[in-house]
PDB file of N, CA and C in Angstrom:
ATOM      1  N   MET J  11       0.833  -1.180   0.000  1.00 93.00           N
ATOM      2  CA  MET J  11       0.000   0.000   0.000  1.00 93.00           C
ATOM      3  C   MET J  11       0.874   1.238   0.000  1.00 93.00           C
ATOM      4  N   VAL J  12       0.378   2.260  -0.640  1.00 97.00           N
ATOM      5  CA  VAL J  12       1.089   3.529  -0.658  1.00 97.00           C
ATOM      6  C   VAL J  12       0.271   4.576   0.085  1.00 97.00           C
ATOM      7  N   ILE J  13       0.969   5.608   0.527  1.00 98.00           N
ATOM      8  CA  ILE J  13       0.331   6.715   1.238  1.00 98.00           C
ATOM      9  C   ILE J  13       0.448   7.952   0.358  1.00 98.00           C
ATOM     10  N   VAL J  14      -0.680   8.638   0.169  1.00 98.00           N
ATOM     11  CA  VAL J  14      -0.700   9.859  -0.624  1.00 98.00           C
ATOM     12  C   VAL J  14      -1.421  10.931   0.175  1.00 98.00           C
ATOM     13  N   ALA J  15      -0.773  12.088   0.310  1.00 98.00           N
ATOM     14  CA  ALA J  15      -1.368  13.206   1.047  1.00 98.00           C
ATOM     15  C   ALA J  15      -2.542  13.791   0.258  1.00 98.00           C
ATOM     16  N   ALA J  16      -3.386  14.526   0.943  1.00 96.00           N
ATOM     17  CA  ALA J  16      -4.553  15.146   0.313  1.00 96.00           C
ATOM     18  C   ALA J  16      -4.154  16.139  -0.774  1.00 96.00           C
ATOM     19  N   ASP J  17      -2.951  16.693  -0.687  1.00 98.00           N
ATOM     20  CA  ASP J  17      -2.488  17.621  -1.723  1.00 98.00           C
ATOM     21  C   ASP J  17      -1.816  16.895  -2.891  1.00 98.00           C
ATOM     22  N   GLY J  18      -1.830  15.542  -2.867  1.00 97.00           N
ATOM     23  CA  GLY J  18      -1.266  14.742  -3.947  1.00 97.00           C
ATOM     24  C   GLY J  18       0.179  14.328  -3.749  1.00 97.00           C
ATOM     25  N   THR J  19       0.813  14.743  -2.662  1.00 98.00           N
ATOM     26  CA  THR J  19       2.205  14.391  -2.397  1.00 98.00           C
ATOM     27  C   THR J  19       2.324  12.925  -2.010  1.00 98.00           C
ATOM     28  N   TYR J  20       3.227  12.225  -2.672  1.00 98.00           N
ATOM     29  CA  TYR J  20       3.510  10.829  -2.364  1.00 98.00           C
ATOM     30  C   TYR J  20       4.271  10.769  -1.042  1.00 98.00           C
ATOM     31  N   LEU J  21       3.816   9.906  -0.114  1.00 98.00           N
ATOM     32  CA  LEU J  21       4.407   9.829   1.226  1.00 98.00           C
ATOM     33  C   LEU J  21       5.008   8.466   1.558  1.00 98.00           C
ATOM     34  N   GLY J  22       5.209   7.613   0.565  1.00 98.00           N
ATOM     35  CA  GLY J  22       5.888   6.344   0.793  1.00 98.00           C
ATOM     36  C   GLY J  22       4.965   5.142   0.807  1.00 98.00           C
ATOM     37  N   ILE J  23       5.572   3.996   1.162  1.00 97.00           N
ATOM     38  CA  ILE J  23       4.835   2.735   1.196  1.00 97.00           C
ATOM     39  C   ILE J  23       4.801   2.170   2.614  1.00 97.00           C
ATOM     40  N   LEU J  24       3.772   1.369   2.871  1.00 94.00           N
ATOM     41  CA  LEU J  24       3.687   0.630   4.134  1.00 94.00           C
ATOM     42  C   LEU J  24       4.493  -0.647   3.950  1.00 94.00           C
ATOM     43  N   SER J  25       5.656  -0.684   4.554  1.00 93.00           N
ATOM     44  CA  SER J  25       6.534  -1.842   4.458  1.00 93.00           C
ATOM     45  C   SER J  25       7.376  -1.924   5.719  1.00 93.00           C
ATOM     46  N   SER J  26       7.585  -3.121   6.203  1.00 90.00           N
ATOM     47  CA  SER J  26       8.435  -3.305   7.381  1.00 90.00           C
ATOM     48  C   SER J  26       9.916  -3.322   7.012  1.00 90.00           C
ATOM     49  N   ASP J  27      10.226  -3.229   5.726  1.00 92.00           N
ATOM     50  CA  ASP J  27      11.603  -3.253   5.249  1.00 92.00           C
ATOM     51  C   ASP J  27      12.288  -1.926   5.572  1.00 92.00           C
ATOM     52  N   VAL J  28      13.149  -1.931   6.589  1.00 92.00           N
ATOM     53  CA  VAL J  28      13.813  -0.703   7.027  1.00 92.00           C
ATOM     54  C   VAL J  28      14.915  -0.257   6.072  1.00 92.00           C
ATOM     55  N   SER J  29      15.190  -1.023   5.031  1.00 95.00           N
ATOM     56  CA  SER J  29      16.190  -0.601   4.048  1.00 95.00           C
ATOM     57  C   SER J  29      15.562  -0.199   2.715  1.00 95.00           C
ATOM     58  N   HIS J  30      14.260  -0.429   2.554  1.00 97.00           N
ATOM     59  CA  HIS J  30      13.595  -0.050   1.300  1.00 97.00           C
ATOM     60  C   HIS J  30      13.575   1.473   1.195  1.00 97.00           C
ATOM     61  N   PRO J  31      13.975   2.032   0.050  1.00 97.00           N
ATOM     62  CA  PRO J  31      14.071   3.488  -0.085  1.00 97.00           C
ATOM     63  C   PRO J  31      12.745   4.244   0.005  1.00 97.00           C
ATOM     64  N   GLU J  32      11.615   3.547  -0.110  1.00 98.00           N
ATOM     65  CA  GLU J  32      10.315   4.217  -0.033  1.00 98.00           C
ATOM     66  C   GLU J  32       9.513   3.842   1.209  1.00 98.00           C
ATOM     67  N   SER J  33      10.083   3.004   2.063  1.00 97.00           N
ATOM     68  CA  SER J  33       9.382   2.537   3.261  1.00 97.00           C
ATOM     69  C   SER J  33       9.295   3.623   4.323  1.00 97.00           C
ATOM     70  N   ILE J  34       8.113   3.735   4.946  1.00 95.00           N
ATOM     71  CA  ILE J  34       7.962   4.674   6.053  1.00 95.00           C
ATOM     72  C   ILE J  34       8.683   4.173   7.304  1.00 95.00           C
ATOM     73  N   CYS J  35       9.137   2.920   7.282  1.00 94.00           N
ATOM     74  CA  CYS J  35       9.891   2.360   8.407  1.00 94.00           C
ATOM     75  C   CYS J  35      11.398   2.533   8.242  1.00 94.00           C
ATOM     76  N   ASN J  36      11.826   3.106   7.121  1.00 96.00           N
ATOM     77  CA  ASN J  36      13.240   3.348   6.876  1.00 96.00           C
ATOM     78  C   ASN J  36      13.594   4.743   7.385  1.00 96.00           C
ATOM     79  N   PRO J  37      14.317   4.832   8.511  1.00 95.00           N
ATOM     80  CA  PRO J  37      14.619   6.139   9.091  1.00 95.00           C
ATOM     81  C   PRO J  37      15.584   6.982   8.253  1.00 95.00           C
ATOM     82  N   GLU J  38      16.171   6.389   7.227  1.00 96.00           N
ATOM     83  CA  GLU J  38      17.087   7.108   6.335  1.00 96.00           C
ATOM     84  C   GLU J  38      16.389   7.575   5.055  1.00 96.00           C
ATOM     85  N   SER J  39      15.144   7.152   4.839  1.00 97.00           N
ATOM     86  CA  SER J  39      14.461   7.476   3.581  1.00 97.00           C
ATOM     87  C   SER J  39      13.732   8.816   3.647  1.00 97.00           C
ATOM     88  N   SER J  40      13.341   9.278   2.491  1.00 97.00           N
ATOM     89  CA  SER J  40      12.564  10.524   2.398  1.00 97.00           C
ATOM     90  C   SER J  40      11.185  10.371   3.042  1.00 97.00           C
ATOM     91  N   TYR J  41      10.769   9.129   3.282  1.00 97.00           N
ATOM     92  CA  TYR J  41       9.414   8.886   3.792  1.00 97.00           C
ATOM     93  C   TYR J  41       9.386   8.392   5.233  1.00 97.00           C
ATOM     94  N   GLY J  42      10.552   8.108   5.806  1.00 96.00           N
ATOM     95  CA  GLY J  42      10.605   7.641   7.191  1.00 96.00           C
ATOM     96  C   GLY J  42      11.477   8.490   8.101  1.00 96.00           C
ATOM     97  N   SER J  43      12.226   9.408   7.516  1.00 97.00           N
ATOM     98  CA  SER J  43      13.134  10.237   8.295  1.00 97.00           C
ATOM     99  C   SER J  43      12.389  11.316   9.079  1.00 97.00           C
ATOM    100  N   ILE J  44      12.853  11.581  10.278  1.00 96.00           N
ATOM    101  CA  ILE J  44      12.244  12.647  11.079  1.00 96.00           C
ATOM    102  C   ILE J  44      12.645  14.028  10.577  1.00 96.00           C
ATOM    103  N   TYR J  45      13.524  14.081   9.571  1.00 97.00           N
ATOM    104  CA  TYR J  45      13.983  15.356   9.025  1.00 97.00           C
ATOM    105  C   TYR J  45      13.427  15.657   7.635  1.00 97.00           C
ATOM    106  N   SER J  46      12.829  14.668   6.998  1.00 98.00           N
ATOM    107  CA  SER J  46      12.374  14.832   5.619  1.00 98.00           C
ATOM    108  C   SER J  46      11.049  15.587   5.533  1.00 98.00           C
ATOM    109  N   PHE J  47      10.967  16.479   4.560  1.00 97.00           N
ATOM    110  CA  PHE J  47       9.748  17.255   4.320  1.00 97.00           C
ATOM    111  C   PHE J  47       8.572  16.349   3.940  1.00 97.00           C
ATOM    112  N   THR J  48       8.847  15.209   3.307  1.00 97.00           N
ATOM    113  CA  THR J  48       7.787  14.314   2.837  1.00 97.00           C
ATOM    114  C   THR J  48       7.559  13.119   3.757  1.00 97.00           C
ATOM    115  N   SER J  49       7.937  13.244   5.016  1.00 97.00           N
ATOM    116  CA  SER J  49       7.776  12.136   5.953  1.00 97.00           C
ATOM    117  C   SER J  49       6.675  12.419   6.976  1.00 97.00           C
ATOM    118  N   THR J  50       5.852  11.410   7.215  1.00 97.00           N
ATOM    119  CA  THR J  50       4.850  11.513   8.280  1.00 97.00           C
ATOM    120  C   THR J  50       5.514  11.466   9.649  1.00 97.00           C
ATOM    121  N   GLN J  51       6.791  11.092   9.674  1.00 95.00           N
ATOM    122  CA  GLN J  51       7.522  11.001  10.933  1.00 95.00           C
ATOM    123  C   GLN J  51       8.211  12.309  11.319  1.00 95.00           C
ATOM    124  N   ASN J  52       8.176  13.305  10.444  1.00 97.00           N
ATOM    125  CA  ASN J  52       8.758  14.616  10.737  1.00 97.00           C
ATOM    126  C   ASN J  52       7.701  15.456  11.451  1.00 97.00           C
ATOM    127  N   PRO J  53       7.886  15.733  12.740  1.00 96.00           N
ATOM    128  CA  PRO J  53       6.862  16.453  13.494  1.00 96.00           C
ATOM    129  C   PRO J  53       6.694  17.916  13.081  1.00 96.00           C
ATOM    130  N   HIS J  54       7.578  18.408  12.205  1.00 96.00           N
ATOM    131  CA  HIS J  54       7.513  19.805  11.787  1.00 96.00           C
ATOM    132  C   HIS J  54       7.083  19.979  10.334  1.00 96.00           C
ATOM    133  N   SER J  55       6.721  18.888   9.655  1.00 96.00           N
ATOM    134  CA  SER J  55       6.323  18.998   8.254  1.00 96.00           C
ATOM    135  C   SER J  55       4.802  19.116   8.140  1.00 96.00           C
ATOM    136  N   LEU J  56       4.338  19.390   6.944  1.00 97.00           N
ATOM    137  CA  LEU J  56       2.903  19.440   6.672  1.00 97.00           C
ATOM    138  C   LEU J  56       2.248  18.072   6.865  1.00 97.00           C
ATOM    139  N   TYR J  57       3.063  17.016   6.788  1.00 98.00           N
ATOM    140  CA  TYR J  57       2.548  15.649   6.761  1.00 98.00           C
ATOM    141  C   TYR J  57       2.784  14.875   8.052  1.00 98.00           C
ATOM    142  N   GLY J  58       3.363  15.515   9.060  1.00 96.00           N
ATOM    143  CA  GLY J  58       3.651  14.835  10.316  1.00 96.00           C
ATOM    144  C   GLY J  58       3.332  15.711  11.515  1.00 96.00           C
ATOM    145  N   GLY J  59       3.419  15.117  12.683  1.00 94.00           N
ATOM    146  CA  GLY J  59       3.184  15.858  13.919  1.00 94.00           C
ATOM    147  C   GLY J  59       1.716  16.145  14.171  1.00 94.00           C
ATOM    148  N   THR J  60       1.453  16.703  15.315  1.00 95.00           N
ATOM    149  CA  THR J  60       0.063  16.968  15.698  1.00 95.00           C
ATOM    150  C   THR J  60      -0.481  18.262  15.111  1.00 95.00           C
ATOM    151  N   HIS J  61       0.366  19.031  14.401  1.00 96.00           N
ATOM    152  CA  HIS J  61      -0.093  20.287  13.822  1.00 96.00           C
ATOM    153  C   HIS J  61      -0.011  20.335  12.303  1.00 96.00           C
ATOM    154  N   GLY J  62       0.580  19.330  11.675  1.00 97.00           N
ATOM    155  CA  GLY J  62       0.682  19.301  10.213  1.00 97.00           C
ATOM    156  C   GLY J  62      -0.708  19.272   9.590  1.00 97.00           C
ATOM    157  N   ILE J  63      -0.939  20.138   8.609  1.00 97.00           N
ATOM    158  CA  ILE J  63      -2.303  20.243   8.064  1.00 97.00           C
ATOM    159  C   ILE J  63      -2.753  18.988   7.319  1.00 97.00           C
ATOM    160  N   TYR J  64      -1.799  18.165   6.862  1.00 97.00           N
ATOM    161  CA  TYR J  64      -2.139  16.905   6.188  1.00 97.00           C
ATOM    162  C   TYR J  64      -1.649  15.691   6.987  1.00 97.00           C
ATOM    163  N   SER J  65      -1.419  15.865   8.262  1.00 97.00           N
ATOM    164  CA  SER J  65      -0.804  14.829   9.086  1.00 97.00           C
ATOM    165  C   SER J  65      -1.795  13.808   9.626  1.00 97.00           C
ATOM    166  N   PRO J  66      -1.413  12.517   9.574  1.00 96.00           N
ATOM    167  CA  PRO J  66      -2.258  11.491  10.176  1.00 96.00           C
ATOM    168  C   PRO J  66      -2.286  11.575  11.703  1.00 96.00           C
ATOM    169  N   TYR J  67      -1.361  12.339  12.276  1.00 96.00           N
ATOM    170  CA  TYR J  67      -1.281  12.487  13.730  1.00 96.00           C
ATOM    171  C   TYR J  67      -2.003  13.733  14.248  1.00 96.00           C
ATOM    172  N   ASN J  68      -2.499  14.570  13.356  1.00 96.00           N
ATOM    173  CA  ASN J  68      -3.217  15.787  13.750  1.00 96.00           C
ATOM    174  C   ASN J  68      -4.671  15.413  14.059  1.00 96.00           C
ATOM    175  N   PRO J  69      -5.091  15.507  15.315  1.00 95.00           N
ATOM    176  CA  PRO J  69      -6.446  15.089  15.673  1.00 95.00           C
ATOM    177  C   PRO J  69      -7.542  15.984  15.099  1.00 95.00           C
ATOM    178  N   HIS J  70      -7.150  17.083  14.451  1.00 95.00           N
ATOM    179  CA  HIS J  70      -8.127  17.993  13.848  1.00 95.00           C
ATOM    180  C   HIS J  70      -8.021  18.027  12.329  1.00 95.00           C
ATOM    181  N   CYS J  71      -7.165  17.207  11.761  1.00 95.00           N
ATOM    182  CA  CYS J  71      -6.933  17.194  10.316  1.00 95.00           C
ATOM    183  C   CYS J  71      -8.212  16.780   9.580  1.00 95.00           C
ATOM    184  N   LEU J  72      -8.627  17.629   8.645  1.00 93.00           N
ATOM    185  CA  LEU J  72      -9.830  17.337   7.864  1.00 93.00           C
ATOM    186  C   LEU J  72      -9.506  16.708   6.513  1.00 93.00           C
ATOM    187  N   GLN J  73      -8.223  16.722   6.131  1.00 94.00           N
ATOM    188  CA  GLN J  73      -7.785  16.139   4.860  1.00 94.00           C
ATOM    189  C   GLN J  73      -6.586  15.221   5.104  1.00 94.00           C
ATOM    190  N   PRO J  74      -6.813  14.087   5.752  1.00 96.00           N
ATOM    191  CA  PRO J  74      -5.703  13.187   6.092  1.00 96.00           C
ATOM    192  C   PRO J  74      -5.186  12.427   4.866  1.00 96.00           C
ATOM    193  N   PRO J  75      -4.006  11.824   4.992  1.00 97.00           N
ATOM    194  CA  PRO J  75      -3.451  11.030   3.899  1.00 97.00           C
ATOM    195  C   PRO J  75      -4.347   9.835   3.566  1.00 97.00           C
ATOM    196  N   GLN J  76      -4.310   9.472   2.301  1.00 96.00           N
ATOM    197  CA  GLN J  76      -5.075   8.338   1.799  1.00 96.00           C
ATOM    198  C   GLN J  76      -4.193   7.095   1.721  1.00 96.00           C
ATOM    199  N   LEU J  77      -4.778   5.943   1.968  1.00 95.00           N
ATOM    200  CA  LEU J  77      -4.119   4.653   1.742  1.00 95.00           C
ATOM    201  C   LEU J  77      -4.608   4.134   0.396  1.00 95.00           C
ATOM    202  N   ILE J  78      -3.658   3.813  -0.471  1.00 96.00           N
ATOM    203  CA  ILE J  78      -3.995   3.347  -1.809  1.00 96.00           C
ATOM    204  C   ILE J  78      -3.432   1.944  -2.004  1.00 96.00           C
ATOM    205  N   ALA J  79      -4.287   1.012  -2.432  1.00 94.00           N
ATOM    206  CA  ALA J  79      -3.868  -0.352  -2.750  1.00 94.00           C
ATOM    207  C   ALA J  79      -4.467  -0.725  -4.097  1.00 94.00           C
ATOM    208  N   ASN J  80      -3.640  -1.197  -5.006  1.00 95.00           N
ATOM    209  CA  ASN J  80      -4.101  -1.575  -6.346  1.00 95.00           C
ATOM    210  C   ASN J  80      -4.874  -0.440  -7.008  1.00 95.00           C
ATOM    211  N   ASN J  81      -4.349   0.772  -6.873  1.00 94.00           N
ATOM    212  CA  ASN J  81      -4.933   1.983  -7.460  1.00 94.00           C
ATOM    213  C   ASN J  81      -6.322   2.321  -6.931  1.00 94.00           C
ATOM    214  N   GLN J  82      -6.668   1.798  -5.758  1.00 94.00           N
ATOM    215  CA  GLN J  82      -7.963   2.105  -5.153  1.00 94.00           C
ATOM    216  C   GLN J  82      -7.758   2.627  -3.740  1.00 94.00           C
ATOM    217  N   ASN J  83      -8.550   3.617  -3.376  1.00 93.00           N
ATOM    218  CA  ASN J  83      -8.512   4.170  -2.031  1.00 93.00           C
ATOM    219  C   ASN J  83      -9.114   3.145  -1.068  1.00 93.00           C
ATOM    220  N   VAL J  84      -8.347   2.791  -0.032  1.00 92.00           N
ATOM    221  CA  VAL J  84      -8.837   1.815   0.941  1.00 92.00           C
ATOM    222  C   VAL J  84      -9.031   2.435   2.324  1.00 92.00           C
ATOM    223  N   GLY J  85      -8.916   3.757   2.405  1.00 93.00           N
ATOM    224  CA  GLY J  85      -9.152   4.432   3.675  1.00 93.00           C
ATOM    225  C   GLY J  85      -8.211   5.599   3.878  1.00 93.00           C
ATOM    226  N   VAL J  86      -8.285   6.171   5.061  1.00 95.00           N
ATOM    227  CA  VAL J  86      -7.434   7.302   5.416  1.00 95.00           C
ATOM    228  C   VAL J  86      -6.628   6.964   6.670  1.00 95.00           C
ATOM    229  N   LEU J  87      -5.501   7.655   6.813  1.00 95.00           N
ATOM    230  CA  LEU J  87      -4.687   7.547   8.021  1.00 95.00           C
ATOM    231  C   LEU J  87      -4.987   8.771   8.858  1.00 95.00           C
ATOM    232  N   SER J  88      -5.609   8.577  10.008  1.00 95.00           N
ATOM    233  CA  SER J  88      -6.001   9.735  10.806  1.00 95.00           C
ATOM    234  C   SER J  88      -6.295   9.358  12.245  1.00 95.00           C
ATOM    235  N   THR J  89      -5.993  10.304  13.137  1.00 92.00           N
ATOM    236  CA  THR J  89      -6.393  10.181  14.532  1.00 92.00           C
ATOM    237  C   THR J  89      -7.634  11.023  14.812  1.00 92.00           C
ATOM    238  N   ASN J  90      -8.162  11.672  13.777  1.00 92.00           N
ATOM    239  CA  ASN J  90      -9.355  12.497  13.927  1.00 92.00           C
ATOM    240  C   ASN J  90     -10.590  11.595  13.970  1.00 92.00           C
ATOM    241  N   SER J  91     -11.136  11.405  15.151  1.00 88.00           N
ATOM    242  CA  SER J  91     -12.299  10.521  15.318  1.00 88.00           C
ATOM    243  C   SER J  91     -13.604  11.175  14.875  1.00 88.00           C
ATOM    244  N   HIS J  92     -13.531  12.445  14.469  1.00 89.00           N
ATOM    245  CA  HIS J  92     -14.738  13.156  14.050  1.00 89.00           C
ATOM    246  C   HIS J  92     -14.849  13.307  12.538  1.00 89.00           C
ATOM    247  N   LEU J  93     -14.007  12.597  11.795  1.00 86.00           N
ATOM    248  CA  LEU J  93     -14.087  12.677  10.341  1.00 86.00           C
ATOM    249  C   LEU J  93     -15.445  12.174   9.863  1.00 86.00           C
ATOM    250  N   VAL J  94     -15.997  12.895   8.922  1.00 79.00           N
ATOM    251  CA  VAL J  94     -17.285  12.512   8.358  1.00 79.00           C
ATOM    252  C   VAL J  94     -17.028  11.942   6.967  1.00 79.00           C
ATOM    253  N   GLY J  95     -17.661  10.865   6.668  1.00 78.00           N
ATOM    254  CA  GLY J  95     -17.502  10.264   5.350  1.00 78.00           C
ATOM    255  C   GLY J  95     -17.560   8.759   5.430  1.00 78.00           C
ATOM    256  N   GLN J  96     -17.390   8.151   4.295  1.00 67.00           N
ATOM    257  CA  GLN J  96     -17.528   6.710   4.188  1.00 67.00           C
ATOM    258  C   GLN J  96     -16.185   5.976   4.218  1.00 67.00           C
ATOM    259  N   GLN J  97     -15.094   6.717   4.302  1.00 79.00           N
ATOM    260  CA  GLN J  97     -13.786   6.081   4.267  1.00 79.00           C
ATOM    261  C   GLN J  97     -13.422   5.480   5.616  1.00 79.00           C
ATOM    262  N   GLU J  98     -12.822   4.315   5.570  1.00 89.00           N
ATOM    263  CA  GLU J  98     -12.364   3.669   6.796  1.00 89.00           C
ATOM    264  C   GLU J  98     -11.146   4.425   7.329  1.00 89.00           C
ATOM    265  N   ARG J  99     -11.109   4.630   8.633  1.00 91.00           N
ATOM    266  CA  ARG J  99     -10.024   5.379   9.268  1.00 91.00           C
ATOM    267  C   ARG J  99      -9.061   4.404   9.930  1.00 91.00           C
ATOM    268  N   HIS J 100      -7.743   4.608   9.688  1.00 90.00           N
ATOM    269  CA  HIS J 100      -6.696   3.761  10.249  1.00 90.00           C
ATOM    270  C   HIS J 100      -5.715   4.622  11.034  1.00 90.00           C
ATOM    271  N   ASP J 101      -5.203   4.088  12.125  1.00 91.00           N
ATOM    272  CA  ASP J 101      -4.237   4.790  12.966  1.00 91.00           C
ATOM    273  C   ASP J 101      -2.825   4.382  12.546  1.00 91.00           C
ATOM    274  N   LEU J 102      -2.030   5.364  12.096  1.00 91.00           N
ATOM    275  CA  LEU J 102      -0.677   5.065  11.620  1.00 91.00           C
ATOM    276  C   LEU J 102       0.212   4.528  12.738  1.00 91.00           C
ATOM    277  N   ASN J 103       0.017   4.951  13.968  1.00 88.00           N
ATOM    278  CA  ASN J 103       0.812   4.411  15.081  1.00 88.00           C
ATOM    279  C   ASN J 103       0.608   2.909  15.230  1.00 88.00           C
ATOM    280  N   ILE J 104      -0.618   2.464  15.084  1.00 88.00           N
ATOM    281  CA  ILE J 104      -0.911   1.030  15.186  1.00 88.00           C
ATOM    282  C   ILE J 104      -0.285   0.281  14.014  1.00 88.00           C
ATOM    283  N   ILE J 105      -0.400   0.847  12.812  1.00 90.00           N
ATOM    284  CA  ILE J 105       0.182   0.207  11.630  1.00 90.00           C
ATOM    285  C   ILE J 105       1.701   0.107  11.767  1.00 90.00           C
ATOM    286  N   LEU J 106       2.339   1.182  12.221  1.00 88.00           N
ATOM    287  CA  LEU J 106       3.796   1.143  12.416  1.00 88.00           C
ATOM    288  C   LEU J 106       4.180   0.097  13.459  1.00 88.00           C
ATOM    289  N   GLY J 107       3.404  -0.002  14.529  1.00 86.00           N
ATOM    290  CA  GLY J 107       3.663  -1.018  15.546  1.00 86.00           C
ATOM    291  C   GLY J 107       3.589  -2.423  14.977  1.00 86.00           C
ATOM    292  N   ILE J 108       2.604  -2.657  14.127  1.00 88.00           N
ATOM    293  CA  ILE J 108       2.461  -3.971  13.492  1.00 88.00           C
ATOM    294  C   ILE J 108       3.615  -4.231  12.533  1.00 88.00           C
ATOM    295  N   LEU J 109       3.946  -3.227  11.701  1.00 86.00           N
ATOM    296  CA  LEU J 109       5.032  -3.415  10.732  1.00 86.00           C
ATOM    297  C   LEU J 109       6.367  -3.667  11.435  1.00 86.00           C
ATOM    298  N   LEU J 110       6.671  -2.864  12.425  1.00 82.00           N
ATOM    299  CA  LEU J 110       7.938  -3.025  13.126  1.00 82.00           C
ATOM    300  C   LEU J 110       7.946  -4.261  14.013  1.00 82.00           C
ATOM    301  N   GLY J 111       6.790  -4.608  14.578  1.00 82.00           N
ATOM    302  CA  GLY J 111       6.678  -5.827  15.378  1.00 82.00           C
ATOM    303  C   GLY J 111       6.861  -7.061  14.514  1.00 82.00           C
ATOM    304  N   ALA J 112       6.331  -7.023  13.286  1.00 63.00           N
ATOM    305  CA  ALA J 112       6.485  -8.150  12.374  1.00 63.00           C
ATOM    306  C   ALA J 112       7.951  -8.349  12.006  1.00 63.00           C
ATOM    307  N   ARG J 113       8.645  -7.236  11.922  1.00 56.00           N
ATOM    308  CA  ARG J 113      10.068  -7.307  11.574  1.00 56.00           C
ATOM    309  C   ARG J 113      10.883  -7.938  12.691  1.00 56.00           C
ATOM    310  N   TRP J 114      10.551  -7.588  13.921  1.00 52.00           N
ATOM    311  CA  TRP J 114      11.352  -8.042  15.060  1.00 52.00           C
ATOM    312  C   TRP J 114      10.713  -9.202  15.819  1.00 52.00           C
ATOM    313  N   GLY J 115       9.443  -9.524  15.520  1.00 49.00           N
ATOM    314  CA  GLY J 115       8.734 -10.528  16.278  1.00 49.00           C
ATOM    315  C   GLY J 115       8.959 -11.892  15.889  1.00 49.00           C
TER     316      GLY J 115
END
């Protein structure tokens, strides 16, 4: 699955491979680094932290990132429990825990 921000910015793939260049679990990649502008893990970017306008961690975000699988939207990544719509909401912290747990478990 891939993650795409509401503004169309590509935010990486859901993969437990910490060496994959597009994995959100790779702390050296553009999508997993806490310093990268395009990482959900950067607390100061538009796509990360509790204040990023497109961040899955912003509890007030009205336009969270989309999860895309086989070119179809399969839900959003968001901690905003008040989102209105038909899309399934997923918590990125839980997904990261599963991905990293699978790697080390």
